[in-house]
Coordinates of C-alpha atoms in Angstrom, one line a residue:
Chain A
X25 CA 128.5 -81.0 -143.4
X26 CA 127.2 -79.1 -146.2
X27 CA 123.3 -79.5 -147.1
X28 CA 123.6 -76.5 -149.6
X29 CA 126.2 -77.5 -152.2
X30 CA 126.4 -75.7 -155.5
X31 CA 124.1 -77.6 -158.0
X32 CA 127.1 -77.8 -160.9
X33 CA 130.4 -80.4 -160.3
X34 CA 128.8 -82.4 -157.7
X35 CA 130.0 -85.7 -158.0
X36 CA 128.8 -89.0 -155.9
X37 CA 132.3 -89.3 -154.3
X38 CA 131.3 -86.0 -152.4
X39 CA 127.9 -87.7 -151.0
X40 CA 130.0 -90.4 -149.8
X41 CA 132.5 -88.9 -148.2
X42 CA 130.0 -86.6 -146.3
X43 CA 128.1 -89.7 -144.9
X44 CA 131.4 -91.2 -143.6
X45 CA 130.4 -90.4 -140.0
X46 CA 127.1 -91.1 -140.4
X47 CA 127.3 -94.7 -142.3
X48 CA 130.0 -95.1 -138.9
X49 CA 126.8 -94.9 -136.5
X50 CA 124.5 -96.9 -138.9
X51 CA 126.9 -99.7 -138.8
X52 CA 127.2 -99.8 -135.2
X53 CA 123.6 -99.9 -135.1
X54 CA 122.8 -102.2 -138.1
X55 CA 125.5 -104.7 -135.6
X56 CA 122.7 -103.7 -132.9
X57 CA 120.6 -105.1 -135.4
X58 CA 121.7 -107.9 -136.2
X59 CA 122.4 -108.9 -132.4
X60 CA 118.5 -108.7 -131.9
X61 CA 117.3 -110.3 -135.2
X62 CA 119.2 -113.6 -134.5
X63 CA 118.4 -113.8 -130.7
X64 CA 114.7 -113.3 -132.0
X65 CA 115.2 -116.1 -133.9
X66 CA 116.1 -114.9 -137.1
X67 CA 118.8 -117.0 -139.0
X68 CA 122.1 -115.1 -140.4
X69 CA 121.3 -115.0 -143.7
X70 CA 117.3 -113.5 -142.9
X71 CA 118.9 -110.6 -140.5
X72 CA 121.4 -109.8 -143.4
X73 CA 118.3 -110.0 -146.1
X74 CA 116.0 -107.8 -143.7
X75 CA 118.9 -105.3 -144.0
X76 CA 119.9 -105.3 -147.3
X77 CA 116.0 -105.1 -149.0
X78 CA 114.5 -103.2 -146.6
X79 CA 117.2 -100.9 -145.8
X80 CA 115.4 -98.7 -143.0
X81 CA 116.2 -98.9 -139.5
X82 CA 113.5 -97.6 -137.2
X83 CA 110.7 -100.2 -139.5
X84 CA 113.3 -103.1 -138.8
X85 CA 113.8 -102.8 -135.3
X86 CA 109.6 -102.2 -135.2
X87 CA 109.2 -105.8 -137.0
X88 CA 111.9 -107.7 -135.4
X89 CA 111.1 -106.3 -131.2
X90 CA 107.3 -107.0 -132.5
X91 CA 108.0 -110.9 -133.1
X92 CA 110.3 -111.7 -130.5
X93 CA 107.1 -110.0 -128.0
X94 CA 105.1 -113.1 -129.6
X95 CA 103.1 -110.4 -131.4
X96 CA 103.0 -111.7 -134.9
X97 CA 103.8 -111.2 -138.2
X98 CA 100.8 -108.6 -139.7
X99 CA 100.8 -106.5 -136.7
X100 CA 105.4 -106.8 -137.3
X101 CA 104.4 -105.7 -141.0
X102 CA 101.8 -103.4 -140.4
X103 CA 104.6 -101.3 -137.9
X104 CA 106.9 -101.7 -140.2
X105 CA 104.8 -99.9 -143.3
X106 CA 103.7 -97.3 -141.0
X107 CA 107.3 -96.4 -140.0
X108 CA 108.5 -96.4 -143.3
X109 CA 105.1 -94.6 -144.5
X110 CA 107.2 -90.9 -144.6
X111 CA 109.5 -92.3 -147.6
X112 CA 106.3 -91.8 -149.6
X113 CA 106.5 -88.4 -149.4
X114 CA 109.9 -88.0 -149.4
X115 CA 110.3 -90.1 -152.3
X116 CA 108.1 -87.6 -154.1
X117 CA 110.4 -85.0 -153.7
X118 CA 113.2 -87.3 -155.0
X119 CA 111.7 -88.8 -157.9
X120 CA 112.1 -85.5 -160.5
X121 CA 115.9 -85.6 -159.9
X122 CA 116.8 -89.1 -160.4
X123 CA 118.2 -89.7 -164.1
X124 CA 118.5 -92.2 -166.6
X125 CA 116.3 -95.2 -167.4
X126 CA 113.0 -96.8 -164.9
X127 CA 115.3 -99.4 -163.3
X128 CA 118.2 -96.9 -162.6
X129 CA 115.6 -94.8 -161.3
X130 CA 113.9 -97.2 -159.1
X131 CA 117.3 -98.8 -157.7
X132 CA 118.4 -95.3 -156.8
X133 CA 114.4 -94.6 -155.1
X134 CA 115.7 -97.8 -152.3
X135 CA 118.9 -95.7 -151.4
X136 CA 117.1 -93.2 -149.9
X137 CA 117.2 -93.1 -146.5
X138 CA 116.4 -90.0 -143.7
X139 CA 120.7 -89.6 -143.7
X140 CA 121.3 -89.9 -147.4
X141 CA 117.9 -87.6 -148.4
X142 CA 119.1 -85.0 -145.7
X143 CA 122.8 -84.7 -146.8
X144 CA 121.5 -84.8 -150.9
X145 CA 118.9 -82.1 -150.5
X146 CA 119.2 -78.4 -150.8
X147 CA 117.7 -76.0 -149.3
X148 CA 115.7 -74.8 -151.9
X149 CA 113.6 -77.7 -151.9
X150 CA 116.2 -79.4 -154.9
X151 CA 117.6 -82.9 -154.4
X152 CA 121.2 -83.7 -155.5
X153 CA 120.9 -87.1 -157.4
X154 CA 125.0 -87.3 -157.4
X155 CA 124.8 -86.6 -153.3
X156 CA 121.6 -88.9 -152.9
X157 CA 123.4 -91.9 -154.6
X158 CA 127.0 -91.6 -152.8
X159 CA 125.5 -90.9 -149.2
X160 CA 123.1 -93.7 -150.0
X161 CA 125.8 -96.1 -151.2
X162 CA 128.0 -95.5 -147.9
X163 CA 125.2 -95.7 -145.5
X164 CA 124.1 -99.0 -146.8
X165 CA 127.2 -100.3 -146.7
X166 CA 127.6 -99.6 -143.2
X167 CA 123.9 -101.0 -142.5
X168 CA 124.4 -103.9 -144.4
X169 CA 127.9 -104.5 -143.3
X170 CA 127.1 -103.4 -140.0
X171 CA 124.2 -106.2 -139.7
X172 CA 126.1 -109.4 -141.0
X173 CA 128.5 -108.8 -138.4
X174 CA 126.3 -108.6 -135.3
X175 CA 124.5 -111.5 -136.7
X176 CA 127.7 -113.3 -136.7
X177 CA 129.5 -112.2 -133.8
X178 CA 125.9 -112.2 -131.5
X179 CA 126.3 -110.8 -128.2
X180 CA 130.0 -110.3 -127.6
X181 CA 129.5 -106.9 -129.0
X182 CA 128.5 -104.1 -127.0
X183 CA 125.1 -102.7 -126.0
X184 CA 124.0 -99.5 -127.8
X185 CA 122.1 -98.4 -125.2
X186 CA 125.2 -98.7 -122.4
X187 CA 127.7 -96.2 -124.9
X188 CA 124.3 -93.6 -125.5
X189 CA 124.4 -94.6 -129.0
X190 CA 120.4 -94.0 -129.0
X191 CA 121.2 -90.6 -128.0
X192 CA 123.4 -89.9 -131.7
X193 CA 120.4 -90.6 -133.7
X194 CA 118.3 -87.4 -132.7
X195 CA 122.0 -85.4 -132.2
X196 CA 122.2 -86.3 -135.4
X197 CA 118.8 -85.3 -137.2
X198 CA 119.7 -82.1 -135.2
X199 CA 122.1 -81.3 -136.7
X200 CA 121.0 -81.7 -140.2
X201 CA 118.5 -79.7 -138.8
X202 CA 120.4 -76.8 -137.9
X203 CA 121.9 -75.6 -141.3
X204 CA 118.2 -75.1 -142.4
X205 CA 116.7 -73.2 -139.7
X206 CA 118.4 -70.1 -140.6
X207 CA 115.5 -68.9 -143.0
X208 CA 112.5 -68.3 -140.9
X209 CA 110.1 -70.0 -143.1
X210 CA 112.0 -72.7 -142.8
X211 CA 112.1 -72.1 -139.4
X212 CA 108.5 -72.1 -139.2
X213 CA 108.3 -75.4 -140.6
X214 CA 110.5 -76.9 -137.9
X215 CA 108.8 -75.7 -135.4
X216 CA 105.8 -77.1 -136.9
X217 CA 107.2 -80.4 -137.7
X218 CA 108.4 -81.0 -134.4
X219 CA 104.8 -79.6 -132.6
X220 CA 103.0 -82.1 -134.7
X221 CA 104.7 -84.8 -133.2
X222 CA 105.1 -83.8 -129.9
X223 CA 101.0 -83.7 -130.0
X224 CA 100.6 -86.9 -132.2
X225 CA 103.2 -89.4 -130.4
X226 CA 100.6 -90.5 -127.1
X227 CA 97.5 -90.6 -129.7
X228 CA 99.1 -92.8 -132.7
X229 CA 101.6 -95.8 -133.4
X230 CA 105.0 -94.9 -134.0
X231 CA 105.3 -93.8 -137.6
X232 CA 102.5 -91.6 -137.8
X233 CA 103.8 -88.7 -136.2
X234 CA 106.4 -88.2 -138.8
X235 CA 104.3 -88.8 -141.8
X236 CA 102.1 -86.4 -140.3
X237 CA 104.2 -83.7 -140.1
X238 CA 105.4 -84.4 -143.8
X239 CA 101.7 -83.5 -144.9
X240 CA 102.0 -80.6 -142.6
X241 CA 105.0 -79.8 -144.3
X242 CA 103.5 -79.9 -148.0
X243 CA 100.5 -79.1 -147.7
X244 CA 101.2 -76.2 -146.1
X245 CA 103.4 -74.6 -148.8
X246 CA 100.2 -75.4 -151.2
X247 CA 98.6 -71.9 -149.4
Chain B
X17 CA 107.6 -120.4 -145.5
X18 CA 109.2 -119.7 -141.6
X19 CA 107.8 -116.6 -139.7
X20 CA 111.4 -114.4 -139.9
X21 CA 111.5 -115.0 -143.4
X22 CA 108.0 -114.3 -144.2
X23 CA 108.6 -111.3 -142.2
X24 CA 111.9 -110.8 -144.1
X25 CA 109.7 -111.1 -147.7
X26 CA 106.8 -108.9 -146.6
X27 CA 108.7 -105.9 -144.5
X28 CA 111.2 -105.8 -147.6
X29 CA 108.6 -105.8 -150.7
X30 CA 106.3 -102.6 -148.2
X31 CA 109.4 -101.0 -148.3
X32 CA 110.7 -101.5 -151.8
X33 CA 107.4 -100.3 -152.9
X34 CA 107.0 -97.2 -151.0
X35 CA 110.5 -95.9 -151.7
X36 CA 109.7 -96.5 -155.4
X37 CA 106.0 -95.2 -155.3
X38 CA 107.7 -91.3 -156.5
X39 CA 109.7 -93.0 -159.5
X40 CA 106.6 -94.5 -160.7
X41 CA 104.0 -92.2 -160.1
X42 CA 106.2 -89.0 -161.3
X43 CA 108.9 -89.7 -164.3
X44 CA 112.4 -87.4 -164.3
X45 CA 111.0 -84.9 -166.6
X46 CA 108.2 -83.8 -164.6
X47 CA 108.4 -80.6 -163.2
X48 CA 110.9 -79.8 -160.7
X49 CA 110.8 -76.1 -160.5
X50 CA 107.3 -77.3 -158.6
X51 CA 108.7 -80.1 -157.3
X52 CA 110.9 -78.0 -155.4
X53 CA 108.4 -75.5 -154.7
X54 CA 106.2 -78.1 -153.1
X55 CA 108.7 -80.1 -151.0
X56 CA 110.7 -76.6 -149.9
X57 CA 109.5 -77.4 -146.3
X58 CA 109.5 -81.3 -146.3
X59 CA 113.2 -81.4 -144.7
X60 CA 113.0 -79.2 -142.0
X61 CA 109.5 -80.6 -140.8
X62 CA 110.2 -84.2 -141.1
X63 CA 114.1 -84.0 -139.7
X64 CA 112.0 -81.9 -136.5
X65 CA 110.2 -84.3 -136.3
X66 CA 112.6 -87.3 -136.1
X67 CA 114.1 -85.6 -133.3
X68 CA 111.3 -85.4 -131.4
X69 CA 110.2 -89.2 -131.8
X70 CA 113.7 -90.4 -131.4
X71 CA 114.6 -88.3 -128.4
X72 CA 111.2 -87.8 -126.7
X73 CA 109.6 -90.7 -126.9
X74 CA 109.4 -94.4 -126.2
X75 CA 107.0 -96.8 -128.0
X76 CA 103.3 -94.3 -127.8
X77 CA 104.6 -92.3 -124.5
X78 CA 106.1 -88.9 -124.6
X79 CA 109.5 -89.3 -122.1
X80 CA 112.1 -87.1 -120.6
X81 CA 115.0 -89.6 -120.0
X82 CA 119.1 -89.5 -120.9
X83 CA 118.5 -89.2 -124.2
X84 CA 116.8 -85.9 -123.8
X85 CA 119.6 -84.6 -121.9
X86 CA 122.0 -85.9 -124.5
X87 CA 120.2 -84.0 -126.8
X88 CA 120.0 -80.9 -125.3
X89 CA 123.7 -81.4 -124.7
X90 CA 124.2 -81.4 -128.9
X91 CA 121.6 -78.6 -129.2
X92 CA 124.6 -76.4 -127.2
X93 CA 127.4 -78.0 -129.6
X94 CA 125.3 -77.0 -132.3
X95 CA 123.9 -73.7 -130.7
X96 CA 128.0 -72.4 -131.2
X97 CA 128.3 -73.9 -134.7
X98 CA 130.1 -76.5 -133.2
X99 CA 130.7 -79.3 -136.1
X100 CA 128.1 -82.4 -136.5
X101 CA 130.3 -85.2 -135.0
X102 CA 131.1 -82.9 -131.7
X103 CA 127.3 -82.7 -131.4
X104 CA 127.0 -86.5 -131.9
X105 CA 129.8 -87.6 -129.9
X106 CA 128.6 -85.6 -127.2
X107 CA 124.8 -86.5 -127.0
X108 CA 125.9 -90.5 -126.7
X109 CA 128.3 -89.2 -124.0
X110 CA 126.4 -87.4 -121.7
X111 CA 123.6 -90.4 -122.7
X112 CA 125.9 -93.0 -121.4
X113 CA 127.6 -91.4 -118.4
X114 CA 123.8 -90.4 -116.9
X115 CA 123.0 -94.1 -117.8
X116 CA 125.6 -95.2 -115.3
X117 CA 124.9 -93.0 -112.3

């Protein structure tokens, strides 16, 4: 996969067809999804809803585990906002490249997700709005799609865990990853990136480790 | 309103809003010569750090478990430019054939 695509001809066709392996994985895990939102009680059309507006794994999982545990709704919400707390940032770094008029904008600001942002920006710093959209538009099929059918079919699918599919996610970051690392400032940041976490992960809820080492990240360059 | 779909409402409209907060607090003609500048280092520190919460951790507890060794597996793929899919394939591999010793 390509993360540093010439900025001239780059049509949305190319995004999508770069996150064809990745919107696979999402869909197996947006069926993983959907499995656990309806035995948490969750009716078909809610899991499928959850999916398709809030379009963000790690914050849905958070909200739906944290209800079934009885552990209700503002502390599900809460999790959910502090997972989802590092599109902020990252949305920042977006928002310059999007075109056209505030609704296209903001519609195209909800397909950015850690897969489609990765696989749409360069390594300059630059974001791809043609990448952005067509990764974003094929990884939300695949978590949407993925989702309605787990919440249909229920348990005779298989468990994630039992085929290491929780493994593919970080393999996966990884190598996104491993394109960038080439340039030793970017390097640095890495390295950085990763020790933040490491450090924060006992101390803090999930979620805060990452948005921490986006600060890290920016405000770091501002020296 | 029921809890899941309160949940469903609330969870979504966070969301929505922070993935929207750069449209509307920075329009498409703002600057993004500094833009880039500025966010340069946002990939590599926040994709780092997704692999470390999503490979060495569980809930608030650092781990070392099958994943890690899944992922260490990929890191070798990817160490001989091995393509992304390889390196995929084989962390949930390794993952699920320690998971069943």
């Amino acid at each position: 996969m390509d993360v540093a695509a010439p900025a001239s001809g780059e049509r949305v066709l190319d995004g999508s067809v770069a996150a064809i392996p990745v919107a696979a994985l999402v869909a197996v895990f947006g069926a993983s999804f959907g499995v656990l939102a309806r035995t948490s009680g969750f009716p078909l059309l809610g899991a499928v809803a959850m999916s398709a507006t809030t379009f963000a794994g790690s914050a849905q999982f958070a909200a739906v585990s944290i209800l079934a545990e009885g552990g209700g709704l503002a502390a599900a919400v809460v999790a959910a906002v502090l997972l989802n707390a590092r599109y902020g940032p990252i949305g920042l770094s977006v928002a310059p490249y999007l075109p056209g008029a505030w609704l296209r904008r903001v519609l195209a600001s909800q397909l950015v997700v850690d897969e489609s942002w990765a696989i749409a920006s360069r390594t300059d710093g630059s974001v791809s709005p043609q990448r952005l959209i067509g990764a974003g538009l094929a990884v939300y099929l695949g978590w949407v799609g993925g989702t309605a059918l787990g919440a249909a079919a229920g348990n005779a699918l298989a468990d994630p865990a039992a085929l290491g599919l929780d493994a593919a996610f970080p393999a996966l970051f990884l190598g996104l990853l491993a394109p960038r690392v080439r340039e030793p400032r970017a390097r640095r940041a890495a390295a950085a990136g990763a020790l933040i976490a490491l450090v924060l992960v006992p101390f803090t809820p999930p979620g805060v480790p990452v948005i921490a080492a986006a600060a890290g990240a920016v405000l770091g360059q501002r020296r | 309103m029921s809890t899941p779909w309160a949940a469903v409402l609330l969870v979504g409209l966070g969301t929505v809003v922070i993935k929207a907060a750069g449209v509307l607090l920075l329009s498409g003609s703002s600057s993004r010569v500094r833009s880039a500048a500025r966010f340069e280092h946002l990939a590599p520190a926040v994709l780092a750090a997704l692999v470390v919460t999503a490979s060495l951790s569980d809930g608030s507890r650092l781990v070392l478990d099958e994943r890690s060794a899944g992922l260490a597996a990929a890191a070798a793929v990817l160490a001989r430019r091995g393509p992304l899919f390889l390196a995929v394939g084989t962390a949930a591999l390794v993952t699920a054939l320690l998971r069943q010793l």
